[in-house]
PDB file of C-alpha atoms in Angstrom:
ATOM      1  CA  MET A  12      -0.809  -9.367  -0.145  1.00 69.00           C
ATOM      2  CA  ASP A  13      -1.963  -6.784   2.234  1.00 76.00           C
ATOM      3  CA  GLY A  14      -4.562  -7.410   5.245  1.00 81.00           C
ATOM      4  CA  ALA A  15      -7.448  -6.118   3.122  1.00 81.00           C
ATOM      5  CA  ASP A  16      -6.639  -8.317   0.124  1.00 87.00           C
ATOM      6  CA  LEU A  17      -6.204 -11.196   2.537  1.00 91.00           C
ATOM      7  CA  GLY A  18      -9.443 -10.459   4.007  1.00 92.00           C
ATOM      8  CA  GLN A  19     -11.186 -10.331   0.545  1.00 92.00           C
ATOM      9  CA  GLU A  20      -9.709 -13.611  -0.500  1.00 92.00           C
ATOM     10  CA  LEU A  21     -10.747 -15.392   2.772  1.00 95.00           C
ATOM     11  CA  ARG A  22     -14.388 -14.083   2.616  1.00 95.00           C
ATOM     12  CA  ALA A  23     -14.659 -14.920  -0.954  1.00 94.00           C
ATOM     13  CA  ARG A  24     -13.444 -18.427  -0.437  1.00 94.00           C
ATOM     14  CA  ARG A  25     -15.697 -18.922   2.518  1.00 95.00           C
ATOM     15  CA  LYS A  26     -18.940 -17.570   0.791  1.00 95.00           C
ATOM     16  CA  ALA A  27     -18.138 -19.725  -2.488  1.00 94.00           C
ATOM     17  CA  ALA A  28     -18.052 -22.733  -0.283  1.00 94.00           C
ATOM     18  CA  GLY A  29     -21.412 -21.758   1.317  1.00 95.00           C
ATOM     19  CA  ARG A  30     -19.883 -21.543   4.777  1.00 96.00           C
ATOM     20  CA  THR A  31     -20.586 -19.448   7.823  1.00 97.00           C
ATOM     21  CA  ILE A  32     -17.657 -17.781   9.906  1.00 97.00           C
ATOM     22  CA  ALA A  33     -18.784 -20.055  12.840  1.00 97.00           C
ATOM     23  CA  SER A  34     -18.484 -23.155  10.657  1.00 97.00           C
ATOM     24  CA  VAL A  35     -14.933 -22.135   9.460  1.00 97.00           C
ATOM     25  CA  ALA A  36     -13.821 -21.026  12.770  1.00 97.00           C
ATOM     26  CA  ALA A  37     -14.996 -24.458  14.273  1.00 97.00           C
ATOM     27  CA  ASP A  38     -12.986 -26.410  11.717  1.00 97.00           C
ATOM     28  CA  ALA A  39      -9.897 -24.204  11.859  1.00 97.00           C
ATOM     29  CA  GLY A  40      -9.853 -24.171  15.746  1.00 97.00           C
ATOM     30  CA  LEU A  41      -9.936 -20.375  15.554  1.00 97.00           C
ATOM     31  CA  SER A  42     -12.510 -17.868  17.352  1.00 97.00           C
ATOM     32  CA  VAL A  43     -15.414 -16.319  15.042  1.00 97.00           C
ATOM     33  CA  PRO A  44     -14.271 -12.566  16.077  1.00 97.00           C
ATOM     34  CA  TYR A  45     -10.570 -13.530  14.954  1.00 97.00           C
ATOM     35  CA  ILE A  46     -11.825 -14.680  11.505  1.00 96.00           C
ATOM     36  CA  ALA A  47     -14.143 -11.855  11.242  1.00 96.00           C
ATOM     37  CA  ASN A  48     -11.522  -9.372  11.913  1.00 95.00           C
ATOM     38  CA  LEU A  49      -9.262 -11.105   9.341  1.00 95.00           C
ATOM     39  CA  GLU A  50     -12.039 -10.858   6.720  1.00 94.00           C
ATOM     40  CA  ASN A  51     -12.327  -7.096   7.592  1.00 94.00           C
ATOM     41  CA  GLY A  52      -8.664  -6.511   6.869  1.00 90.00           C
ATOM     42  CA  ARG A  53      -7.697  -6.394  10.610  1.00 92.00           C
ATOM     43  CA  GLY A  54      -5.239  -8.527  12.506  1.00 89.00           C
ATOM     44  CA  ASN A  55      -1.842 -10.122  11.999  1.00 90.00           C
ATOM     45  CA  PRO A  56      -2.453 -13.751  11.590  1.00 94.00           C
ATOM     46  CA  THR A  57       0.471 -16.255  12.014  1.00 94.00           C
ATOM     47  CA  LEU A  58       1.264 -18.678   9.396  1.00 94.00           C
ATOM     48  CA  ALA A  59      -0.174 -21.475  11.373  1.00 96.00           C
ATOM     49  CA  ALA A  60      -3.577 -19.824  11.694  1.00 96.00           C
ATOM     50  CA  LEU A  61      -3.438 -19.101   7.818  1.00 95.00           C
ATOM     51  CA  GLY A  62      -2.598 -22.729   7.319  1.00 95.00           C
ATOM     52  CA  ARG A  63      -5.606 -23.865   9.511  1.00 96.00           C
ATOM     53  CA  LEU A  64      -8.038 -21.539   7.878  1.00 96.00           C
ATOM     54  CA  ALA A  65      -7.002 -22.696   4.201  1.00 95.00           C
ATOM     55  CA  GLU A  66      -7.308 -26.225   5.341  1.00 95.00           C
ATOM     56  CA  ALA A  67     -10.779 -25.603   6.821  1.00 96.00           C
ATOM     57  CA  LEU A  68     -11.650 -23.865   3.472  1.00 95.00           C
ATOM     58  CA  GLY A  69     -10.446 -26.701   1.328  1.00 94.00           C
ATOM     59  CA  ALA A  70      -7.463 -24.911   0.216  1.00 93.00           C
ATOM     60  CA  ARG A  71      -3.775 -25.139   0.702  1.00 93.00           C
ATOM     61  CA  LEU A  72      -1.592 -22.197   1.888  1.00 93.00           C
ATOM     62  CA  ALA A  73       1.188 -21.207  -0.348  1.00 90.00           C
ATOM     63  CA  VAL A  74       3.882 -18.752   0.834  1.00 88.00           C
ATOM     64  CA  SER A  75       6.548 -17.329  -1.302  1.00 82.00           C
ATOM     65  CA  LEU A  76       9.251 -14.725  -1.184  1.00 80.00           C
ATOM     66  CA  THR A  77       9.845 -12.551  -4.182  1.00 68.00           C
ATOM     67  CA  GLU A  78      12.066  -9.736  -5.108  1.00 65.00           C
ATOM     68  CA  VAL A  79      10.847  -6.174  -4.189  1.00 60.00           C
ATOM     69  CA  ASP A  80      10.397  -3.771  -6.972  1.00 62.00           C
ATOM     70  CA  THR A  81      11.491  -0.643  -5.071  1.00 70.00           C
ATOM     71  CA  GLU A  82      11.378   1.533  -8.174  1.00 75.00           C
ATOM     72  CA  GLU A  83       7.731   0.698  -8.588  1.00 79.00           C
ATOM     73  CA  ASP A  84       7.076   1.208  -4.875  1.00 82.00           C
ATOM     74  CA  ASP A  85       8.772   4.526  -4.941  1.00 84.00           C
ATOM     75  CA  ALA A  86       6.911   5.757  -7.908  1.00 86.00           C
ATOM     76  CA  ALA A  87       3.523   4.626  -6.377  1.00 88.00           C
ATOM     77  CA  GLU A  88       4.410   6.634  -3.187  1.00 89.00           C
ATOM     78  CA  ALA A  89       5.632   9.544  -4.999  1.00 91.00           C
ATOM     79  CA  ARG A  90       2.245   9.555  -6.988  1.00 91.00           C
ATOM     80  CA  ARG A  91       0.409   9.382  -3.765  1.00 91.00           C
ATOM     81  CA  LEU A  92       2.340  12.367  -2.303  1.00 92.00           C
ATOM     82  CA  LEU A  93       1.605  14.403  -5.378  1.00 93.00           C
ATOM     83  CA  GLN A  94      -2.121  14.254  -4.579  1.00 93.00           C
ATOM     84  CA  ALA A  95      -1.626  16.575  -1.499  1.00 92.00           C
ATOM     85  CA  THR A  96      -3.361  20.015  -1.733  1.00 93.00           C
ATOM     86  CA  ARG A  97      -0.181  21.927  -1.687  1.00 93.00           C
ATOM     87  CA  ALA A  98       1.635  19.661  -4.233  1.00 94.00           C
ATOM     88  CA  ARG A  99      -1.383  20.062  -6.785  1.00 93.00           C
ATOM     89  CA  ALA A 100      -1.375  23.911  -6.048  1.00 94.00           C
ATOM     90  CA  VAL A 101       2.364  24.339  -6.750  1.00 93.00           C
ATOM     91  CA  ILE A 102       2.377  22.116  -9.718  1.00 93.00           C
ATOM     92  CA  ALA A 103      -0.409  24.223 -11.216  1.00 93.00           C
ATOM     93  CA  SER A 104       1.657  27.303 -10.766  1.00 92.00           C
ATOM     94  CA  LEU A 105       4.745  25.956 -12.417  1.00 88.00           C
ATOM     95  CA  PRO A 106       5.988  25.394 -16.034  1.00 87.00           C
ATOM     96  CA  ALA A 107       6.736  21.983 -14.837  1.00 78.00           C
ATOM     97  CA  THR A 108       4.156  19.417 -15.366  1.00 88.00           C
ATOM     98  CA  GLU A 109       3.063  16.686 -12.833  1.00 91.00           C
ATOM     99  CA  PRO A 110       5.089  13.842 -14.707  1.00 92.00           C
ATOM    100  CA  GLN A 111       8.122  15.995 -14.438  1.00 93.00           C
ATOM    101  CA  VAL A 112       7.634  16.571 -10.700  1.00 92.00           C
ATOM    102  CA  LEU A 113       7.020  12.900 -10.251  1.00 92.00           C
ATOM    103  CA  THR A 114      10.275  11.844 -11.916  1.00 92.00           C
ATOM    104  CA  ALA A 115      12.271  14.177  -9.797  1.00 92.00           C
ATOM    105  CA  LEU A 116      10.502  12.994  -6.668  1.00 92.00           C
ATOM    106  CA  THR A 117      11.225   9.285  -7.719  1.00 91.00           C
ATOM    107  CA  ALA A 118      14.737  10.374  -8.512  1.00 91.00           C
ATOM    108  CA  ILE A 119      15.363  11.709  -4.875  1.00 89.00           C
ATOM    109  CA  ALA A 120      14.095   8.367  -3.709  1.00 87.00           C
ATOM    110  CA  GLY A 121      16.799   6.497  -5.826  1.00 85.00           C
ATOM    111  CA  ALA A 122      19.455   8.966  -4.578  1.00 89.00           C
ATOM    112  CA  THR A 123      18.590   8.531  -0.909  1.00 88.00           C
ATOM    113  CA  GLY A 124      17.871   4.738  -0.973  1.00 85.00           C
ATOM    114  CA  ARG A 125      14.434   4.939   0.565  1.00 87.00           C
ATOM    115  CA  ALA A 126      10.976   5.861  -0.374  1.00 86.00           C
ATOM    116  CA  PRO A 127      10.008   9.517  -0.775  1.00 90.00           C
ATOM    117  CA  ASN A 128       8.266  11.207   1.990  1.00 90.00           C
ATOM    118  CA  GLU A 129       6.328  14.563   2.736  1.00 92.00           C
ATOM    119  CA  ARG A 130       9.592  16.378   3.667  1.00 92.00           C
ATOM    120  CA  ASP A 131      11.180  15.351   0.293  1.00 93.00           C
ATOM    121  CA  LEU A 132       8.169  16.550  -1.490  1.00 93.00           C
ATOM    122  CA  ASN A 133       8.046  19.787   0.296  1.00 94.00           C
ATOM    123  CA  ARG A 134      11.561  20.389  -0.251  1.00 94.00           C
ATOM    124  CA  LEU A 135      11.157  19.639  -3.940  1.00 94.00           C
ATOM    125  CA  LEU A 136       8.302  22.082  -4.323  1.00 95.00           C
ATOM    126  CA  ASP A 137      10.318  24.842  -2.331  1.00 95.00           C
ATOM    127  CA  LEU A 138      13.058  24.290  -4.645  1.00 93.00           C
ATOM    128  CA  LEU A 139      10.838  24.576  -7.678  1.00 93.00           C
ATOM    129  CA  LEU A 140       9.260  27.662  -6.426  1.00 93.00           C
ATOM    130  CA  LEU A 141      12.646  29.316  -5.825  1.00 93.00           C
ATOM    131  CA  ALA A 142      13.933  28.224  -9.051  1.00 91.00           C
ATOM    132  CA  THR A 143      10.846  29.807 -10.957  1.00 88.00           C
ATOM    133  CA  ASP A 144      11.320  33.153  -8.835  1.00 83.00           C
ATOM    134  CA  GLU A 145      14.773  33.504 -10.246  1.00 63.00           C
ATOM    135  CA  ARG A 146      13.585  34.043 -13.787  1.00 53.00           C
TER     136      ARG A 146
END
């Protein structure tokens, strides 16, 4: 869960309980601006603060560690990168389709052991342009 998701969850629970930020802040022993920032997706709360917030909202904080699906994360990052203006223009000029370029960029991530980045994308696009010029 990221900060924005956490903020939405906190706000939804507070509103569902018919509570104000001030009343939750008083019960949790936290400041109004601190909770307002959390609800707006800002801040980096401690587990202790989240536990007090959960208790003030009549909930229980549950924390779990799960395996990270790096392949899915890499594919999501590659999809985001392909939205860049240059990427769209180059792909439109190639016989390759966007899914093929996405597959290649994700494979680069797998080969390097890290998420793809703009430099990877630009190198791939340059390579594809060079390869199509060779014909």
